[in-house]
Amino acid sequence: MSSFAGRMKEYPTISLDRFDRENVHARAYFLSHCHKDHMKGLKGPLLKRKLQFSRTVRLYCSFVTKELLLSNPRYRFWEEFIVPLELESPTQISLVDEASGEKEDVVVTLLPAGHCPGSVMFLFEGCHGNVLYTGDFRFSVGDASRIEHLHSGSRVKDIHSVYLDSTFYDPRFYQIPTREVCLNGISELIRNWICQSSYHVVWLNCKAAYGYEYLFTNLGEEFNTQIHVNNLDMFKKMPEILSYVTTDRRTQIHACRHPKDEEFFHGNRLPCGCSAVDGSPLRIISIKPSTMWFGERTKKTNVIIKTGGSSFRACFSFHSSYSEIKDFLSYLRPVNIYPSVIPIGRTLTEVTQM
């Protein structure tokens, strides 16, 4: 459950990943990535009206996030108000009060967050100190030490506050295997299945419209194939992903999705049909990437677990584990830490104390 209302104490005229209520009145908007739980109010009528009458307010994000956002017709009105910023390139932004003309300058740097395509952390540097907003992030142990802009020369910058993705900041999720380990487990399962015949196919039962591109590109490379998806619109300006996906269902690896209102009624049924083009029945296994399910197991398990005759769960996380977050915070040693997410079964007080 998110506990972040969109504002930082240090720079309250900025809104991040929330665009409703008092956030509408911000002097600048920031979007860390294009998952819906970070886009609340982004297409609201109040925000549209604000944009029509403002000369200075803009939405800042990465170039990939801009393309993903504008690929959805409902967000096209943002086109003239988006300012995409290069990664790891400090940029000065003026926060202007249009009524009084009062102005505050901050320097913002976008840092890769490792969560999904286009996802970034925002480092703000200004008269109220250095503040890091992580958005959603997946860092491995040691990753923070390799980010140049978190350092001043050889020392870590003084970080006043971190607004933290604490999704798995809970000892139940102490260790989550790295993406490489999870990918190897998924690849082995797929290889053993699809090598049996051209009618043996795999359905990656992914719950979100995007975010699994790490899987698609690596599996595409590994098996010299393309992954079947429902449509390509969102990837049209991302050639590094586009070459690994297809709308042609004559492939052995699928990530197509059931219509939202029907998805619970199909079990393992392949969304694009259970017969090959020549009418032969397909042999289908489904692989559901999950994290929460694995964290709730009481014993350590493999990264692949069989859950039915032809169903598998694969450990795959978009968020850092408890131990990865501890490493990240121990390295940065910020003065303040504000959890942005409350892990299931916890309270804000418990997470803040931890």
Coordinates of C-alpha atoms in Angstrom, one line a residue:
M1 CA 0.0 0.0 0.0
S2 CA 1.5 3.4 -1.0
S3 CA 2.0 5.9 1.7
F4 CA 3.5 8.6 -0.5
A5 CA 1.2 11.5 -1.2
G6 CA 3.3 13.0 -4.0
R7 CA 5.2 15.7 -2.0
M8 CA 8.6 15.9 -0.4
K9 CA 9.0 17.9 2.7
E10 CA 12.2 19.6 1.4
Y11 CA 10.8 20.7 -2.0
P12 CA 7.0 20.9 -1.5
T13 CA 6.3 22.8 -4.7
I14 CA 7.2 19.7 -6.7
S15 CA 4.9 16.7 -7.2
L16 CA 6.1 13.2 -7.9
D17 CA 4.1 10.3 -9.2
R18 CA 0.8 11.8 -7.8
F19 CA -1.2 14.3 -9.8
D20 CA -4.4 14.7 -7.9
R21 CA -5.7 16.9 -5.0
E22 CA -3.1 19.5 -3.8
N23 CA -0.5 18.0 -6.3
V24 CA -2.4 19.8 -9.1
H25 CA -1.0 23.1 -7.8
A26 CA 2.7 22.1 -8.0
R27 CA 5.2 24.2 -9.9
A28 CA 6.6 21.1 -11.6
Y29 CA 5.6 17.5 -12.1
F30 CA 7.9 14.4 -12.2
L31 CA 6.9 10.9 -13.4
S32 CA 9.4 8.1 -12.4
H33 CA 7.8 5.5 -14.7
C34 CA 4.6 4.5 -16.5
H35 CA 2.9 2.1 -14.1
K36 CA -0.6 3.1 -13.2
D37 CA -0.1 3.3 -9.4
H38 CA 2.3 6.1 -10.1
M39 CA 0.0 8.0 -12.5
K40 CA -2.9 8.9 -10.3
G41 CA -4.6 12.1 -11.6
L42 CA -2.4 12.3 -14.7
K43 CA -5.3 12.5 -17.1
G44 CA -7.7 14.4 -14.7
P45 CA -9.7 17.4 -15.8
L46 CA -8.2 19.6 -13.1
L47 CA -4.7 18.9 -14.4
K48 CA -5.8 19.6 -18.0
R49 CA -7.2 22.9 -17.0
K50 CA -4.1 23.8 -15.0
L51 CA -1.9 23.1 -18.1
Q52 CA -4.1 25.3 -20.4
F53 CA -3.5 28.3 -18.2
S54 CA 0.1 27.8 -17.2
R55 CA 3.1 29.1 -19.0
T56 CA 5.8 27.4 -16.9
V57 CA 4.6 24.1 -15.4
R58 CA 6.0 21.0 -17.1
L59 CA 6.2 17.2 -16.6
Y60 CA 9.7 15.8 -16.4
C61 CA 10.6 12.2 -17.0
S62 CA 12.9 10.0 -19.0
F63 CA 12.7 9.8 -22.8
V64 CA 11.4 6.2 -22.7
T65 CA 8.7 7.1 -20.2
K66 CA 7.6 10.0 -22.5
E67 CA 7.3 7.5 -25.4
L68 CA 5.3 5.0 -23.3
L69 CA 3.0 7.7 -22.0
L70 CA 2.3 9.2 -25.4
S71 CA 1.6 5.8 -26.9
N72 CA -1.6 5.8 -24.9
P73 CA -4.2 8.1 -26.6
R74 CA -5.6 9.2 -23.3
Y75 CA -2.3 10.9 -22.4
R76 CA -1.6 12.6 -25.8
F77 CA -2.6 16.0 -24.5
W78 CA 0.6 16.0 -22.5
E79 CA 2.8 16.1 -25.6
E80 CA 3.6 19.9 -25.5
F81 CA 4.0 19.9 -21.7
I82 CA 6.5 17.0 -21.3
V83 CA 10.2 17.7 -21.0
P84 CA 12.2 14.5 -21.2
L85 CA 15.6 14.5 -19.5
E86 CA 18.7 12.5 -20.3
L87 CA 19.8 10.0 -17.7
E88 CA 22.7 10.9 -15.5
S89 CA 22.8 14.5 -16.8
P90 CA 22.3 17.1 -14.0
T91 CA 19.7 19.7 -15.2
Q92 CA 18.8 23.0 -13.5
I93 CA 15.0 23.6 -13.3
S94 CA 13.3 26.8 -12.2
L95 CA 10.2 26.4 -10.0
V96 CA 8.2 29.5 -10.6
D97 CA 5.2 30.7 -8.7
E98 CA 3.2 32.2 -11.6
A99 CA 1.1 34.5 -9.3
S100 CA 4.0 36.2 -7.6
G101 CA 7.0 35.5 -9.9
E102 CA 8.9 34.0 -7.0
K103 CA 11.4 31.4 -8.2
E104 CA 13.4 28.6 -6.7
D105 CA 16.1 26.7 -8.7
V106 CA 16.9 23.0 -8.2
V107 CA 19.2 20.7 -10.0
V108 CA 17.7 17.3 -10.9
T109 CA 19.5 14.2 -12.1
L110 CA 17.7 11.1 -13.4
L111 CA 19.3 7.9 -12.3
P112 CA 18.4 4.4 -13.7
A113 CA 16.1 2.6 -11.3
G114 CA 16.2 -0.9 -12.8
H115 CA 12.5 -1.4 -12.3
C116 CA 11.1 -1.4 -15.9
P117 CA 11.8 0.4 -19.2
G118 CA 12.2 4.1 -18.6
S119 CA 12.1 3.9 -14.8
V120 CA 14.3 6.4 -12.9
M121 CA 15.1 7.8 -9.5
F122 CA 15.3 11.6 -9.1
L123 CA 18.2 13.2 -7.2
F124 CA 17.3 16.8 -6.3
E125 CA 20.0 19.2 -5.2
G126 CA 19.1 22.7 -3.9
C127 CA 19.1 25.0 -1.0
H128 CA 17.1 22.5 1.1
G129 CA 19.7 19.7 0.7
N130 CA 20.2 16.7 -1.4
V131 CA 17.0 14.5 -1.7
L132 CA 16.7 11.2 -3.5
Y133 CA 13.3 9.9 -4.6
T134 CA 13.7 6.3 -5.7
G135 CA 10.3 5.7 -7.3
D136 CA 10.1 1.9 -7.7
F137 CA 13.6 0.5 -8.0
R138 CA 15.5 -2.8 -8.1
F139 CA 19.1 -2.5 -7.1
S140 CA 21.4 -5.4 -6.3
V141 CA 24.0 -5.3 -3.5
G142 CA 26.8 -2.9 -4.4
D143 CA 24.9 -1.1 -7.2
A144 CA 24.7 2.3 -5.4
S145 CA 28.5 2.4 -5.2
R146 CA 28.7 2.4 -9.0
I147 CA 26.5 5.5 -9.5
E148 CA 28.7 8.5 -10.2
H149 CA 26.1 11.1 -9.4
L150 CA 25.6 9.8 -5.9
H151 CA 29.2 10.7 -5.2
S152 CA 31.2 13.9 -5.0
G153 CA 34.7 12.8 -5.9
S154 CA 35.5 9.6 -4.0
R155 CA 32.9 10.2 -1.2
V156 CA 29.2 9.6 -1.1
K157 CA 27.2 12.9 -1.3
D158 CA 25.4 14.0 1.9
I159 CA 21.9 12.8 1.4
H160 CA 19.4 14.7 3.6
S161 CA 16.4 12.4 2.8
V162 CA 15.5 9.3 0.8
Y163 CA 11.9 8.7 -0.3
L164 CA 12.2 4.9 -0.5
D165 CA 10.5 2.1 -2.5
S166 CA 10.0 -0.1 0.6
T167 CA 7.7 -2.6 -1.1
F168 CA 9.8 -5.6 0.2
Y169 CA 11.4 -3.9 3.2
D170 CA 10.3 -6.8 5.4
P171 CA 12.5 -9.8 6.6
R172 CA 10.0 -12.2 4.9
F173 CA 11.6 -10.9 1.7
Y174 CA 15.2 -11.0 3.0
Q175 CA 16.7 -12.5 -0.1
I176 CA 15.2 -12.4 -3.6
P177 CA 17.4 -14.1 -6.3
T178 CA 18.9 -11.7 -8.8
R179 CA 17.2 -11.3 -12.2
E180 CA 20.1 -13.2 -13.8
V181 CA 19.4 -16.3 -11.5
C182 CA 15.7 -16.1 -12.2
L183 CA 16.2 -15.7 -15.9
N184 CA 18.4 -18.8 -16.0
G185 CA 15.7 -20.8 -14.2
I186 CA 13.0 -19.6 -16.6
S187 CA 15.3 -20.3 -19.6
E188 CA 16.0 -23.8 -18.6
L189 CA 12.3 -24.6 -18.1
I190 CA 11.4 -23.1 -21.5
R191 CA 14.3 -24.9 -23.3
N192 CA 13.3 -28.3 -21.9
W193 CA 9.7 -27.8 -23.1
I194 CA 9.9 -26.2 -26.5
C195 CA 12.7 -28.5 -27.7
Q196 CA 10.2 -31.4 -27.7
S197 CA 8.3 -30.2 -30.8
S198 CA 7.2 -27.1 -32.6
Y199 CA 3.7 -27.6 -31.0
H200 CA 5.1 -27.2 -27.5
V201 CA 4.6 -23.6 -26.5
V202 CA 5.1 -21.4 -23.4
W203 CA 2.8 -18.7 -22.1
L204 CA 4.4 -16.1 -19.9
N205 CA 1.4 -15.1 -17.7
C206 CA 2.5 -11.5 -17.0
K207 CA 0.1 -9.4 -14.9
A208 CA 1.2 -5.9 -16.2
A209 CA 1.1 -4.5 -19.8
Y210 CA 4.7 -3.7 -19.6
G211 CA 7.7 -4.2 -17.3
Y212 CA 8.7 -7.7 -18.4
E213 CA 10.8 -6.5 -21.3
Y214 CA 14.0 -7.7 -19.5
L215 CA 12.5 -11.2 -19.9
F216 CA 11.4 -10.7 -23.5
T217 CA 14.7 -9.4 -24.8
N218 CA 16.8 -12.0 -23.0
L219 CA 14.6 -14.9 -23.9
G220 CA 14.4 -13.7 -27.5
E221 CA 18.2 -13.5 -27.6
E222 CA 18.6 -16.9 -26.0
F223 CA 16.2 -18.8 -28.3
N224 CA 16.6 -16.7 -31.4
T225 CA 12.9 -15.9 -31.5
Q226 CA 10.4 -13.2 -30.9
I227 CA 7.8 -13.1 -28.1
H228 CA 4.1 -12.9 -29.1
V229 CA 2.4 -9.8 -27.5
N230 CA -1.0 -8.2 -28.1
N231 CA 0.3 -5.0 -29.8
L232 CA 3.5 -3.2 -30.6
D233 CA 2.4 0.4 -30.2
M234 CA 4.3 1.2 -27.0
F235 CA 7.6 -0.2 -28.4
K236 CA 7.5 1.6 -31.8
K237 CA 10.2 4.1 -30.7
M238 CA 12.2 1.5 -28.7
P239 CA 14.1 -0.5 -31.3
E240 CA 16.1 -2.4 -28.6
I241 CA 12.8 -4.0 -27.5
L242 CA 10.8 -3.9 -30.7
S243 CA 13.0 -6.5 -32.5
Y244 CA 12.2 -9.1 -29.8
V245 CA 8.4 -8.9 -29.9
T246 CA 5.8 -9.7 -32.5
T247 CA 2.1 -9.8 -33.1
D248 CA 2.5 -13.0 -35.2
R249 CA 1.3 -15.9 -33.0
R250 CA 3.4 -18.5 -34.9
T251 CA 6.1 -18.5 -32.2
Q252 CA 6.7 -20.8 -29.3
I253 CA 6.9 -18.1 -26.6
H254 CA 3.9 -16.0 -25.8
A255 CA 3.2 -13.1 -23.5
C256 CA -0.2 -12.2 -25.0
R257 CA -2.9 -11.3 -22.5
H258 CA -6.6 -12.1 -22.0
P259 CA -9.1 -9.2 -22.1
K260 CA -9.1 -7.7 -18.5
D261 CA -12.6 -8.7 -17.7
E262 CA -12.1 -12.3 -18.8
E263 CA -8.6 -13.1 -17.5
F264 CA -9.9 -15.0 -14.4
F265 CA -12.0 -17.5 -16.4
H266 CA -9.3 -18.9 -18.7
G267 CA -6.9 -20.7 -16.4
N268 CA -4.0 -21.9 -18.6
R269 CA -5.7 -21.2 -21.9
L270 CA -3.4 -19.4 -24.3
P271 CA -5.1 -16.0 -25.0
C272 CA -4.4 -16.2 -28.7
G273 CA -5.9 -19.8 -29.0
C274 CA -4.9 -23.3 -28.2
S275 CA -4.4 -24.6 -31.8
A276 CA -1.6 -24.0 -34.2
V277 CA -2.1 -22.3 -37.6
D278 CA -2.5 -25.8 -39.2
G279 CA -5.2 -26.8 -36.7
S280 CA -3.0 -29.1 -34.5
P281 CA -3.5 -28.8 -30.8
L282 CA -0.8 -26.9 -28.9
R283 CA 0.9 -28.3 -25.8
I284 CA 1.0 -25.4 -23.4
I285 CA 2.7 -24.6 -20.1
S286 CA 2.2 -21.4 -18.3
I287 CA 4.8 -19.5 -16.3
K288 CA 3.6 -16.8 -13.9
P289 CA 6.4 -14.4 -12.8
S290 CA 5.8 -13.7 -9.1
T291 CA 7.6 -12.3 -6.0
M292 CA 5.0 -12.0 -3.2
W293 CA 4.1 -15.7 -3.6
F294 CA 7.8 -16.7 -3.1
G295 CA 8.3 -14.4 -0.2
E296 CA 5.4 -15.9 1.6
R297 CA 6.8 -19.5 1.4
T298 CA 8.2 -20.4 4.8
K299 CA 11.1 -22.4 3.4
K300 CA 13.7 -21.4 0.8
T301 CA 12.6 -22.8 -2.6
N302 CA 13.9 -23.0 -6.1
V303 CA 13.3 -20.0 -8.4
I304 CA 10.8 -22.3 -10.4
I305 CA 7.9 -24.1 -8.6
K306 CA 5.4 -26.3 -10.3
T307 CA 1.9 -25.4 -9.1
G308 CA -0.3 -27.6 -11.3
G309 CA -0.1 -30.1 -14.2
S310 CA 1.1 -27.5 -16.6
S311 CA 1.5 -24.4 -14.4
F312 CA 4.6 -22.9 -12.9
R313 CA 5.5 -19.9 -10.8
A314 CA 8.8 -18.2 -11.5
C315 CA 10.5 -15.9 -9.0
F316 CA 10.9 -12.5 -10.7
S317 CA 11.0 -9.2 -8.8
F318 CA 10.7 -5.6 -10.0
H319 CA 11.7 -4.3 -6.5
S320 CA 14.7 -4.6 -4.2
S321 CA 14.7 -7.2 -1.4
Y322 CA 15.1 -6.5 2.3
S323 CA 18.8 -7.2 2.2
E324 CA 19.3 -5.1 -1.0
I325 CA 17.5 -2.1 0.5
K326 CA 19.6 -2.5 3.7
D327 CA 22.8 -2.4 1.6
F328 CA 21.5 0.6 -0.3
L329 CA 20.7 2.6 2.8
S330 CA 23.8 1.6 4.7
Y331 CA 25.9 2.9 1.8
L332 CA 24.1 6.2 1.4
R333 CA 23.5 6.8 5.1
P334 CA 20.8 9.5 4.6
V335 CA 19.7 11.7 7.6
N336 CA 16.0 10.8 7.0
I337 CA 14.3 7.8 5.4
Y338 CA 10.6 8.0 4.3
P339 CA 9.1 4.7 3.2
S340 CA 6.8 5.2 0.2
V341 CA 5.2 1.8 0.4
I342 CA 3.9 -0.2 3.3
P343 CA 4.6 -4.0 2.9
I344 CA 1.5 -6.1 3.2
G345 CA 0.7 -6.9 6.9
R346 CA 2.9 -4.0 8.2
T347 CA 2.1 -0.5 9.5
L348 CA 3.9 2.7 8.6
T349 CA 5.2 2.9 12.2
E350 CA 6.7 -0.6 12.0
V351 CA 8.4 0.1 8.7
T352 CA 9.7 3.5 9.8
Q353 CA 11.2 1.9 13.0
M354 CA 12.9 -0.8 10.9

